[in-house]
Short mmCIF file of C-alpha atoms in Angstrom, two decimals:
data_model
loop_
_atom_site.label_atom_id
_atom_site.label_comp_id
_atom_site.label_asym_id
_atom_site.label_seq_id
_atom_site.Cartn_x
_atom_site.Cartn_y
_atom_site.Cartn_z
CA UNK S 8 0.00 0.00 0.00
CA UNK S 9 2.81 2.42 0.77
CA UNK S 10 5.65 3.43 -1.53
CA UNK S 11 8.68 5.66 -1.22
CA UNK S 12 8.32 9.28 -2.30
CA UNK S 13 10.27 12.52 -2.41
CA UNK S 14 10.73 14.43 0.81
CA UNK S 15 8.56 17.29 -0.46
CA UNK S 16 5.65 15.01 -1.42
CA UNK S 17 2.45 16.39 0.17
CA UNK S 18 0.74 14.26 2.79
CA UNK S 19 -2.93 14.34 3.73
CA UNK S 20 -4.23 12.53 6.79
CA UNK S 21 -7.82 11.36 6.55
CA UNK S 22 -10.05 9.22 8.78
CA UNK S 23 -9.69 6.41 6.20
CA UNK S 24 -5.88 6.64 6.06
CA UNK S 25 -2.97 8.82 4.99
CA UNK S 26 -2.22 9.76 1.38
CA UNK S 27 1.07 10.74 -0.20
CA UNK S 28 0.59 12.86 -3.32
CA UNK S 29 2.89 14.70 -5.70
CA UNK S 30 4.05 18.30 -5.89
CA UNK S 31 3.52 19.36 -9.53
CA UNK S 32 4.01 22.90 -10.86
CA UNK S 33 2.80 24.64 -7.74
CA UNK S 34 -0.03 22.21 -7.00
CA UNK S 35 -0.45 19.22 -4.72
CA UNK S 36 -1.92 16.33 -6.72
CA UNK S 37 -3.43 13.13 -5.35
CA UNK S 38 -4.48 10.44 -7.81
CA UNK S 39 -6.18 7.08 -7.64
CA UNK S 40 -7.91 7.64 -4.27
CA UNK S 41 -10.49 4.90 -3.61
CA UNK S 42 -13.83 6.42 -2.58
CA UNK S 43 -15.82 3.17 -2.44
CA UNK S 44 -15.18 -0.53 -2.10
CA UNK S 45 -14.05 -2.24 -5.33
CA UNK S 46 -17.25 -3.39 -7.14
CA UNK S 47 -15.86 -6.83 -7.93
CA UNK S 48 -16.89 -10.40 -7.20
CA UNK S 49 -20.08 -10.35 -5.15
CA UNK S 50 -20.18 -6.56 -5.37
CA UNK S 51 -20.55 -6.54 -9.16
CA UNK S 52 -23.94 -5.02 -9.97
CA UNK S 53 -24.45 -3.90 -6.39
CA UNK S 54 -24.80 -0.34 -5.12
CA UNK S 55 -21.53 1.28 -4.12
CA UNK S 56 -20.32 0.38 -0.63
CA UNK S 57 -18.02 2.43 1.63
CA UNK S 58 -14.30 1.80 1.29
CA UNK S 59 -12.80 0.27 4.46
CA UNK S 60 -9.71 2.46 4.37
CA UNK S 61 -6.06 1.44 4.57
CA UNK S 62 -3.21 1.14 7.02
CA UNK S 63 0.00 3.14 6.69
CA UNK S 64 0.64 5.65 3.93
CA UNK S 65 -1.06 5.05 0.59
CA UNK S 66 0.82 6.37 -2.42
CA UNK S 67 -1.46 8.59 -4.51
CA UNK S 68 0.90 9.42 -7.34
CA UNK S 69 -0.73 7.45 -10.15
CA UNK S 70 -4.21 7.31 -11.63
CA UNK S 71 -6.35 4.29 -10.90
CA UNK S 72 -7.64 2.08 -13.72
CA UNK S 73 -10.42 3.34 -15.96
CA UNK S 74 -13.75 1.55 -15.96
CA UNK S 75 -13.89 -1.33 -18.47
CA UNK S 76 -14.76 -0.07 -21.96
CA UNK S 77 -14.02 -0.70 -25.61
CA UNK S 78 -11.25 1.89 -25.94
CA UNK S 79 -11.53 2.27 -29.70
CA UNK S 80 -10.02 5.04 -31.80
CA UNK S 81 -12.85 7.15 -33.22
CA UNK S 82 -12.80 9.70 -36.07
CA UNK S 83 -13.83 12.70 -33.93
CA UNK S 84 -12.16 12.46 -30.52
CA UNK S 85 -9.49 9.98 -31.54
CA UNK S 86 -10.42 7.85 -28.53
CA UNK S 87 -12.08 8.46 -25.18
CA UNK S 88 -10.67 5.77 -22.98
CA UNK S 89 -7.17 4.48 -22.38
CA UNK S 90 -5.96 1.38 -20.54
CA UNK S 91 -5.44 0.06 -17.99
CA UNK S 92 -9.07 -0.96 -17.54
CA UNK S 93 -10.39 -2.81 -14.52
CA UNK S 94 -13.60 -3.34 -12.57
CA UNK S 95 -11.76 -1.98 -9.54
CA UNK S 96 -12.20 1.56 -10.87
CA UNK S 97 -13.99 3.57 -8.17
CA UNK S 98 -11.31 6.19 -7.59
CA UNK S 99 -11.03 9.96 -7.71
CA UNK S 100 -8.25 12.48 -8.21
CA UNK S 101 -7.59 15.82 -6.49
CA UNK S 102 -5.67 18.91 -7.61
CA UNK S 103 -5.21 21.61 -4.98
CA UNK S 104 -3.06 24.71 -4.50
CA UNK S 105 -2.36 23.31 -1.04
CA UNK S 106 -3.72 20.82 1.52
CA UNK S 107 -4.27 23.59 4.04
CA UNK S 108 -7.18 25.32 5.78
CA UNK S 109 -7.91 27.86 3.01
CA UNK S 110 -11.42 26.47 2.32
CA UNK S 111 -11.32 27.10 -1.42
CA UNK S 112 -14.31 26.54 -3.72
CA UNK S 113 -14.44 22.98 -5.04
CA UNK S 114 -15.10 21.86 -8.61
CA UNK S 115 -16.07 18.20 -9.15
CA UNK S 116 -15.85 16.91 -12.74
CA UNK S 117 -18.00 14.01 -13.96
CA UNK S 118 -16.95 12.78 -17.39
CA UNK S 119 -19.31 11.86 -20.20
CA UNK S 120 -18.96 9.31 -22.98
CA UNK S 121 -22.35 8.05 -24.15
CA UNK S 122 -22.65 6.05 -20.92
CA UNK S 123 -20.03 3.60 -22.26
CA UNK S 124 -16.68 5.45 -22.39
CA UNK S 125 -14.49 7.95 -20.60
CA UNK S 126 -12.68 8.16 -17.30
CA UNK S 127 -11.73 10.59 -14.58
CA UNK S 128 -8.17 9.43 -15.20
CA UNK S 129 -7.87 10.89 -18.71
CA UNK S 130 -5.25 13.67 -19.01
CA UNK S 131 -7.77 15.76 -20.96
CA UNK S 132 -9.83 15.98 -17.75
CA UNK S 133 -6.96 16.82 -15.42
CA UNK S 134 -7.98 19.56 -13.01
CA UNK S 135 -4.67 21.41 -12.88
CA UNK S 136 -5.70 24.28 -15.16
CA UNK S 137 -8.76 25.10 -13.05
CA UNK S 138 -6.93 24.63 -9.75
CA UNK S 139 -4.05 26.88 -10.77
CA UNK S 140 -5.97 29.55 -12.66
CA UNK S 141 -8.90 29.79 -10.27
CA UNK S 142 -7.37 28.90 -6.88
CA UNK S 143 -9.81 25.99 -6.72
CA UNK S 144 -9.72 22.44 -5.42
CA UNK S 145 -10.66 20.19 -8.35
CA UNK S 146 -11.78 16.57 -8.23
CA UNK S 147 -12.32 14.18 -11.16
CA UNK S 148 -14.30 10.98 -10.63
CA UNK S 149 -14.27 7.56 -12.31
CA UNK S 150 -17.40 5.43 -12.04
CA UNK S 151 -18.93 2.32 -13.56
CA UNK S 152 -20.07 2.66 -17.17
CA UNK S 153 -21.49 0.39 -19.88
CA UNK S 154 -23.08 -2.86 -18.80
CA UNK S 155 -21.36 -2.75 -15.41
CA UNK S 156 -22.89 0.62 -14.57
CA UNK S 157 -26.22 0.73 -16.42
CA UNK S 158 -27.53 -2.83 -16.61
CA UNK S 159 -30.68 -3.65 -14.67
CA UNK S 160 -30.96 -7.19 -13.34
CA UNK S 161 -34.50 -7.01 -11.98
CA UNK S 162 -36.27 -9.17 -9.44
CA UNK S 163 -34.28 -12.18 -10.62
CA UNK S 164 -31.47 -10.66 -8.58
CA UNK S 165 -31.67 -9.90 -4.84
CA UNK S 166 -30.37 -6.36 -5.40
CA UNK S 167 -33.48 -5.11 -7.17
CA UNK S 168 -32.12 -1.74 -8.26
CA UNK S 169 -30.41 -0.17 -11.20
CA UNK S 170 -28.26 2.86 -11.96
CA UNK S 171 -25.11 1.60 -10.26
CA UNK S 172 -23.32 4.53 -11.90
CA UNK S 173 -25.46 6.87 -9.80
CA UNK S 174 -24.70 5.04 -6.55
CA UNK S 175 -21.00 5.40 -7.40
CA UNK S 176 -21.29 9.13 -7.98
CA UNK S 177 -23.29 9.64 -4.79
CA UNK S 178 -20.61 7.74 -2.87
CA UNK S 179 -17.95 9.98 -4.43
CA UNK S 180 -19.82 13.15 -3.47
CA UNK S 181 -20.27 11.94 0.10
CA UNK S 182 -16.54 11.14 0.25
CA UNK S 183 -15.68 14.57 -1.10
CA UNK S 184 -17.92 16.40 1.34
CA UNK S 185 -16.45 14.48 4.26
CA UNK S 186 -12.78 14.75 3.26
CA UNK S 187 -12.22 17.74 0.96
CA UNK S 188 -11.42 20.18 3.78
CA UNK S 189 -8.18 18.25 4.36
CA UNK S 190 -7.19 19.12 0.77
CA UNK S 191 -7.86 22.83 1.28
CA UNK S 192 -11.45 22.78 -0.03
CA UNK S 193 -14.71 24.11 1.34
CA UNK S 194 -17.29 21.30 1.72
CA UNK S 195 -20.06 23.90 1.73
CA UNK S 196 -19.01 25.44 -1.59
CA UNK S 197 -19.03 22.61 -4.13
CA UNK S 198 -19.89 22.87 -7.83
CA UNK S 199 -20.51 19.68 -9.81
CA UNK S 200 -19.85 19.92 -13.54
CA UNK S 201 -20.25 17.38 -16.29
CA UNK S 202 -20.51 17.08 -20.03
CA UNK S 203 -22.87 14.89 -22.05
CA UNK S 204 -23.55 11.77 -19.96
CA UNK S 205 -21.70 13.51 -17.13
CA UNK S 206 -24.12 16.44 -17.39
CA UNK S 207 -27.06 14.02 -17.25
CA UNK S 208 -25.39 12.55 -14.16
CA UNK S 209 -25.07 16.00 -12.61
CA UNK S 210 -28.78 16.66 -13.16
CA UNK S 211 -29.66 13.27 -11.66
CA UNK S 212 -27.48 13.96 -8.62
CA UNK S 213 -29.08 17.37 -8.17
CA UNK S 214 -32.54 15.87 -7.73
CA UNK S 215 -31.58 12.73 -5.80
CA UNK S 216 -32.60 13.01 -2.12
CA UNK S 217 -29.07 12.10 -1.04
CA UNK S 218 -27.43 14.39 -3.57
CA UNK S 219 -29.28 17.65 -3.13
CA UNK S 220 -27.39 18.88 -0.11
CA UNK S 221 -23.96 17.84 -1.37
CA UNK S 222 -23.38 20.72 -3.81
CA UNK S 223 -24.71 24.23 -4.44
CA UNK S 224 -23.97 24.84 -8.13
CA UNK S 225 -24.13 22.79 -11.32
CA UNK S 226 -22.56 23.20 -14.75
CA UNK S 227 -24.40 21.22 -17.40
CA UNK S 228 -22.40 21.04 -20.64
CA UNK S 229 -24.46 19.48 -23.44
CA UNK S 230 -26.82 17.58 -21.15
CA UNK S 231 -28.76 15.02 -23.24
CA UNK S 232 -31.98 15.80 -21.41
CA UNK S 233 -33.95 14.58 -24.40
CA UNK S 234 -32.74 11.04 -23.88
CA UNK S 235 -35.39 8.49 -23.05
CA UNK S 236 -35.11 6.91 -19.58
CA UNK S 237 -36.49 3.37 -19.80
CA UNK S 238 -38.62 1.87 -17.06
CA UNK S 239 -37.90 -1.50 -15.46
CA UNK S 240 -39.68 -3.50 -18.14
CA UNK S 241 -37.79 -1.79 -20.95
CA UNK S 242 -34.51 -2.11 -19.08
CA UNK S 243 -35.05 -5.84 -18.68
CA UNK S 244 -35.43 -6.16 -22.45
CA UNK S 245 -31.99 -4.59 -22.81
CA UNK S 246 -30.65 -7.10 -20.28
CA UNK S 247 -32.18 -9.95 -22.26
CA UNK S 248 -30.58 -8.62 -25.44
CA UNK S 249 -27.19 -8.47 -23.74
CA UNK S 250 -27.57 -12.07 -22.56
CA UNK S 251 -28.30 -13.16 -26.12
CA UNK S 252 -25.31 -11.28 -27.50
CA UNK S 253 -23.06 -12.60 -24.74
CA UNK S 254 -24.34 -16.16 -25.15
CA UNK S 255 -25.46 -16.72 -21.55
CA UNK S 256 -28.88 -17.91 -20.34
CA UNK S 257 -29.38 -15.90 -17.17
CA UNK S 258 -28.06 -13.38 -14.65
CA UNK S 259 -25.82 -16.00 -13.09
CA UNK S 260 -24.20 -16.41 -16.48
CA UNK S 261 -23.61 -12.67 -16.73
CA UNK S 262 -22.09 -12.61 -13.26
CA UNK S 263 -19.68 -15.37 -14.25
CA UNK S 264 -18.39 -13.53 -17.31
CA UNK S 265 -15.07 -11.69 -17.13
CA UNK S 266 -15.42 -7.99 -17.74
CA UNK S 267 -13.63 -8.37 -21.07
CA UNK S 268 -16.53 -10.50 -22.34
CA UNK S 269 -19.04 -7.90 -21.18
CA UNK S 270 -17.16 -5.21 -23.08
CA UNK S 271 -17.10 -7.41 -26.19
CA UNK S 272 -20.84 -7.94 -25.86
CA UNK S 273 -21.30 -4.17 -25.58
CA UNK S 274 -19.85 -3.83 -29.07
CA UNK S 275 -22.57 -6.19 -30.25
CA UNK S 276 -25.21 -4.16 -28.43
CA UNK S 277 -24.46 -1.15 -30.62
CA UNK S 278 -25.69 -3.21 -33.55
CA UNK S 279 -28.77 -4.46 -31.69
CA UNK S 280 -29.86 -0.96 -30.68
CA UNK S 281 -28.88 0.85 -33.91
CA UNK S 282 -31.57 2.74 -35.82
CA UNK S 283 -31.05 5.02 -38.78
CA UNK S 284 -30.77 8.66 -37.84
CA UNK S 285 -30.39 7.93 -34.12
CA UNK S 286 -27.40 8.54 -31.91
CA UNK S 287 -26.30 4.99 -30.96
CA UNK S 288 -26.48 4.39 -27.20
CA UNK S 289 -26.57 0.73 -26.07
CA UNK S 290 -27.28 1.43 -22.39
CA UNK S 291 -29.31 4.21 -20.78
CA UNK S 292 -30.07 5.55 -17.31
CA UNK S 293 -33.34 4.08 -16.12
CA UNK S 294 -36.24 5.07 -13.92
CA UNK S 295 -36.17 2.25 -11.40
CA UNK S 296 -38.31 3.90 -8.73
CA UNK S 297 -35.55 3.88 -6.12
CA UNK S 298 -32.28 5.40 -7.35
CA UNK S 299 -34.11 7.47 -10.00
CA UNK S 300 -37.84 8.09 -9.55
CA UNK S 301 -38.38 10.17 -12.70
CA UNK S 302 -36.48 11.87 -15.50
CA UNK S 303 -34.11 14.52 -14.08
CA UNK S 304 -35.57 17.15 -16.42
CA UNK S 305 -39.05 16.62 -14.98
CA UNK S 306 -37.68 16.64 -11.44
CA UNK S 307 -35.74 19.89 -11.94
CA UNK S 308 -38.77 21.55 -13.52
CA UNK S 309 -40.84 20.44 -10.53
CA UNK S 310 -38.50 22.36 -8.24
CA UNK S 311 -36.87 19.40 -6.52
CA UNK S 312 -33.66 21.40 -5.91
CA UNK S 313 -34.75 25.05 -5.66
CA UNK S 314 -31.46 26.31 -4.21
CA UNK S 315 -29.23 25.17 -7.10
CA UNK S 316 -27.46 27.69 -9.34
CA UNK S 317 -27.16 26.35 -12.89
CA UNK S 318 -24.90 27.16 -15.84
CA UNK S 319 -26.32 25.36 -18.87
CA UNK S 320 -25.48 25.12 -22.55
CA UNK S 321 -24.66 23.12 -25.63
CA UNK S 322 -22.81 23.24 -28.93
CA UNK S 323 -24.54 24.57 -32.05
CA UNK S 324 -24.16 21.32 -34.00
CA UNK S 325 -24.16 18.63 -31.32
CA UNK S 326 -25.05 15.77 -33.62
CA UNK S 327 -22.21 16.59 -35.99
CA UNK S 328 -20.26 14.32 -33.64
CA UNK S 329 -22.45 11.33 -34.52
CA UNK S 330 -23.05 11.99 -38.21
CA UNK S 331 -20.55 14.46 -39.67
CA UNK S 332 -17.68 12.02 -40.21
CA UNK S 333 -19.90 9.05 -41.05
CA UNK S 334 -19.93 8.26 -44.78
CA UNK S 335 -23.28 6.50 -44.54
CA UNK S 336 -24.94 9.72 -43.43
CA UNK S 337 -23.11 11.72 -46.07
CA UNK S 338 -25.41 9.85 -48.50
CA UNK S 339 -28.60 10.66 -46.55
CA UNK S 340 -31.59 11.65 -48.67
CA UNK S 341 -34.21 14.28 -47.95
CA UNK S 342 -36.85 11.54 -47.95
CA UNK S 343 -35.01 9.66 -45.20
CA UNK S 344 -34.65 12.82 -43.15
CA UNK S 345 -38.30 13.79 -43.57
CA UNK S 346 -39.28 10.33 -42.32
CA UNK S 347 -37.02 10.84 -39.31
CA UNK S 348 -38.80 14.13 -38.58
CA UNK S 349 -42.10 12.26 -38.64
CA UNK S 350 -40.70 9.76 -36.12
CA UNK S 351 -39.70 12.63 -33.86
CA UNK S 352 -42.74 14.91 -34.19
CA UNK S 353 -45.54 12.60 -35.22
CA UNK S 354 -48.40 14.40 -36.94
CA UNK S 355 -46.39 17.62 -36.90
CA UNK S 356 -43.39 16.03 -38.60
CA UNK S 357 -43.97 17.72 -41.93
CA UNK S 358 -44.46 21.10 -40.27
CA UNK S 359 -41.30 20.59 -38.22
CA UNK S 360 -39.34 19.67 -41.34
CA UNK S 361 -40.41 22.88 -43.06
CA UNK S 362 -39.52 24.98 -40.00
CA UNK S 363 -36.03 23.49 -39.85
CA UNK S 364 -35.51 23.80 -43.61
CA UNK S 365 -36.61 27.45 -43.61
CA UNK S 366 -34.17 28.25 -40.83
CA UNK S 367 -31.26 26.89 -42.89
CA UNK S 368 -31.89 27.65 -46.57
CA UNK S 369 -29.97 25.39 -48.92
CA UNK S 370 -29.17 22.87 -46.20
CA UNK S 371 -28.16 19.36 -47.17
CA UNK S 372 -30.08 16.36 -45.90
CA UNK S 373 -27.21 15.64 -43.50
CA UNK S 374 -27.36 19.17 -42.09
CA UNK S 375 -31.10 18.91 -41.48
CA UNK S 376 -30.62 15.56 -39.75
CA UNK S 377 -27.86 17.04 -37.61
CA UNK S 378 -30.12 19.96 -36.67
CA UNK S 379 -32.98 17.64 -35.78
CA UNK S 380 -31.00 15.35 -33.50
CA UNK S 381 -29.20 18.31 -31.92
CA UNK S 382 -32.55 19.89 -31.08
CA UNK S 383 -34.16 16.62 -30.04
CA UNK S 384 -31.53 15.50 -27.54
CA UNK S 385 -30.03 18.78 -26.37
CA UNK S 386 -31.42 22.20 -27.35
CA UNK S 387 -35.18 21.74 -27.00
CA UNK S 388 -35.10 20.00 -23.60
CA UNK S 389 -32.27 22.28 -22.43
CA UNK S 390 -34.29 25.34 -23.39
CA UNK S 391 -37.33 23.88 -21.65
CA UNK S 392 -35.23 23.61 -18.49
CA UNK S 393 -33.99 27.19 -18.79
CA UNK S 394 -37.53 28.45 -19.44
CA UNK S 395 -38.95 26.55 -16.49
CA UNK S 396 -36.27 27.72 -14.08
CA UNK S 397 -36.58 31.31 -15.28
CA UNK S 398 -40.33 31.26 -14.75
CA UNK S 399 -39.63 30.17 -11.18
CA UNK S 400 -37.20 33.12 -10.91
CA UNK S 401 -34.34 30.75 -10.25
CA UNK S 402 -30.78 31.57 -11.36
CA UNK S 403 -29.79 29.98 -14.67
CA UNK S 404 -27.18 31.12 -17.18
CA UNK S 405 -27.43 29.89 -20.76
CA UNK S 406 -24.76 29.59 -23.46
CA UNK S 407 -24.25 28.17 -26.92
CA UNK S 408 -20.85 27.18 -28.30
CA UNK S 409 -20.93 28.40 -31.89
CA UNK S 410 -17.38 27.90 -33.11
CA UNK S 411 -17.33 25.37 -36.02
CA UNK S 412 -14.19 23.30 -36.39
CA UNK S 413 -12.57 23.35 -39.85
CA UNK S 414 -11.85 19.62 -39.51
CA UNK S 415 -13.46 17.31 -42.09
CA UNK S 416 -14.03 20.31 -44.37
CA UNK S 417 -16.39 21.79 -41.80
CA UNK S 418 -18.85 18.84 -41.81
CA UNK S 419 -18.72 18.48 -38.01
CA UNK S 420 -19.71 22.10 -37.35
CA UNK S 421 -19.65 23.04 -33.69
CA UNK S 422 -19.88 19.41 -32.70
CA UNK S 423 -20.53 17.67 -29.41
CA UNK S 424 -17.43 17.73 -27.14
CA UNK S 425 -15.75 20.53 -29.12
CA UNK S 426 -16.05 22.98 -26.23
CA UNK S 427 -14.07 20.75 -23.84
CA UNK S 428 -10.54 21.83 -24.85
CA UNK S 429 -11.71 25.42 -24.45
CA UNK S 430 -13.43 25.09 -21.06
CA UNK S 431 -10.43 23.21 -19.63
CA UNK S 432 -8.05 25.47 -21.58
CA UNK S 433 -5.79 22.51 -22.27
CA UNK S 434 -5.84 22.07 -26.06
CA UNK S 435 -2.26 20.78 -25.94
CA UNK S 436 -3.64 17.56 -24.39
CA UNK S 437 -6.01 16.99 -27.31
CA UNK S 438 -3.37 16.42 -30.00
CA UNK S 439 -4.89 12.98 -30.62
CA UNK S 440 -8.32 14.47 -31.43
CA UNK S 441 -9.08 14.92 -35.15
CA UNK S 442 -11.81 17.47 -34.41
CA UNK S 443 -9.23 20.14 -33.54
CA UNK S 444 -7.42 19.88 -36.88
CA UNK S 445 -7.03 23.31 -38.43
CA UNK S 446 -8.12 25.34 -35.40
CA UNK S 447 -5.89 28.40 -35.17
CA UNK S 448 -3.77 28.86 -32.02
CA UNK S 449 -5.19 32.35 -31.46
CA UNK S 450 -8.71 30.88 -31.35
CA UNK S 451 -7.65 28.15 -28.94
CA UNK S 452 -6.13 30.80 -26.71
CA UNK S 453 -8.75 33.55 -26.94
CA UNK S 454 -11.90 31.42 -26.87
CA UNK S 455 -10.28 29.16 -24.28
CA UNK S 456 -9.63 32.11 -21.98
CA UNK S 457 -13.20 33.37 -22.39
CA UNK S 458 -14.83 30.05 -21.48
CA UNK S 459 -12.31 28.88 -18.90
CA UNK S 460 -12.51 32.14 -16.95
CA UNK S 461 -16.32 32.11 -17.10
CA UNK S 462 -16.42 28.63 -15.61
CA UNK S 463 -14.01 29.71 -12.86
CA UNK S 464 -16.08 32.79 -12.09
CA UNK S 465 -19.24 30.70 -11.82
CA UNK S 466 -17.59 28.17 -9.51
CA UNK S 467 -16.28 30.96 -7.28
CA UNK S 468 -19.32 33.28 -7.23
CA UNK S 469 -22.31 31.74 -9.00
CA UNK S 470 -21.96 34.36 -11.76
CA UNK S 471 -19.95 33.58 -14.94
CA UNK S 472 -19.21 37.20 -15.85
CA UNK S 473 -15.60 38.36 -16.14
CA UNK S 474 -13.68 41.16 -17.81
CA UNK S 475 -12.96 39.16 -20.97
CA UNK S 476 -16.63 38.70 -21.93
CA UNK S 477 -19.51 40.94 -22.97
CA UNK S 478 -22.06 41.36 -20.18
CA UNK S 479 -23.78 38.00 -19.64
CA UNK S 480 -27.26 38.32 -18.21
CA UNK S 481 -29.21 35.61 -16.45
CA UNK S 482 -31.72 33.79 -18.64
CA UNK S 483 -35.22 35.17 -18.25
CA UNK S 484 -38.30 34.55 -20.37
CA UNK S 485 -38.52 38.21 -21.48
CA UNK S 486 -34.88 38.38 -22.68
CA UNK S 487 -33.77 34.76 -23.21
CA UNK S 488 -30.20 36.00 -22.81
CA UNK S 489 -27.63 33.55 -24.20
CA UNK S 490 -23.85 33.91 -24.36
CA UNK S 491 -22.59 32.89 -27.79
CA UNK S 492 -19.08 31.48 -27.55
CA UNK S 493 -17.17 31.78 -30.84
CA UNK S 494 -13.97 33.28 -32.17
CA UNK S 495 -15.59 36.56 -31.13
CA UNK S 496 -17.98 36.04 -28.21
CA UNK S 497 -21.21 37.99 -28.12
CA UNK S 498 -24.25 38.33 -25.92
CA UNK S 499 -27.18 36.94 -27.89
CA UNK S 500 -30.73 35.83 -27.32
CA UNK S 501 -32.90 32.79 -27.87
CA UNK S 502 -30.78 30.22 -29.76
CA UNK S 503 -33.83 28.05 -30.47
CA UNK S 504 -36.45 30.54 -31.65
CA UNK S 505 -40.19 30.71 -31.15
CA UNK S 506 -41.09 28.36 -34.01
CA UNK S 507 -38.97 25.51 -32.69
CA UNK S 508 -39.96 26.17 -29.09
CA UNK S 509 -43.51 25.67 -30.23
CA UNK S 510 -42.59 22.15 -31.33
CA UNK S 511 -41.10 21.11 -27.99
CA UNK S 512 -44.27 19.42 -26.80
CA UNK S 513 -44.77 17.57 -30.08
CA UNK S 514 -42.56 14.60 -29.32
CA UNK S 515 -38.94 15.60 -29.79
CA UNK S 516 -37.92 16.11 -26.17
CA UNK S 517 -37.69 12.78 -24.41
CA UNK S 518 -37.13 10.76 -27.56
CA UNK S 519 -34.95 7.67 -27.53
CA UNK S 520 -31.33 8.28 -28.48
#
């Protein structure tokens, strides 16, 4: 458990044991800290359990393993998960200006990845830039993903619950609240931020009875609040499909499989769940009645966390991530896209198609499909959240990331995930990512400073305004103020528009990914 370290290595003494970190460029860094018991053996597909602690000094110089996942190279990010992978993955990492009694604001990062990829151990999510630039304590969290995090086993299993990912994240937040003061953080001033699936997680944590009091602010980057949350019956059909793909007859057979076989079966699940014009997602968060009682969007709109400050936004062309570099969709026809509109909007599908087409004259079929799925999963439900909170006179700040990458001859647009190198202001760590090809250094620097400093300001004060931005007003229904992040940032209004807002009750929000 213990290992030798340099004399200047920072030490933190906690009730669960002592940690030895690393001194790195003016920060104290602690990696691979276990926040829950390893979910292995009998604890596979069980809610997270407390970690028993350790004797002596635990070396915290290296990241823990990432959750098991495919780890493929993709044409947009260039990969979103790197080995080692292991089921024993419930660890977190801390960056702090000093393990002292300064009680700094705390930023907790929850990664996304379509519920099947990503890790708190990825260098792209290192918290050093925020810790150093904002005098913050930053924590990144790894949790169970894919089949190990999202599968529901039902009454056939004695742990009749789902959403193991959510129990992991709740355990991490409890650990942070209990221990972060020893790292120089303020347990009463915590912001949870996430992107994509991590933003959905943040929303779910905000409305969970055990999560509400654990943080005061939330940053939701591209939350897929339009994603369908299956009930128990639907979730069991997914479990049955996984059993068929994996070649096992029952839950006992799944439990006996090595995690490598579960990951291999996940690849097959992409094919099982695939539908034309849909963002492929083999596993989804579910409404199981215990860990998640209803969709987080509905719960937030019902006022289940009225004291939460929210910074919310998305990229202009979210679905460019799923379709822009895919040659099959480059051949999409207008007839196929019109049919997809009818799936989304039912009887108003033709009307919706004409509204979208009028908003982008001369658009290709692929561009209209990208607009539809971007609205369906992100913008329409996100706007509904902003509208609902504003009507309740609750603080919400809205943004849209408008900068289109020149990569792939511009076909990606301002795609999903593209804002991440800017918010973290760490584009040098994204050299593997094809979606940054051709972006000019001055844009990386200028737009990065604008977004990064806004996030820091929000974490510190609840207000994202800073000297490098135009005045950013709170979102209200009269003004619909929206910060537009691009090569030149500007204060805008209403990124959706009245015509599309009028469609939001016609079937798009809440559609299956």
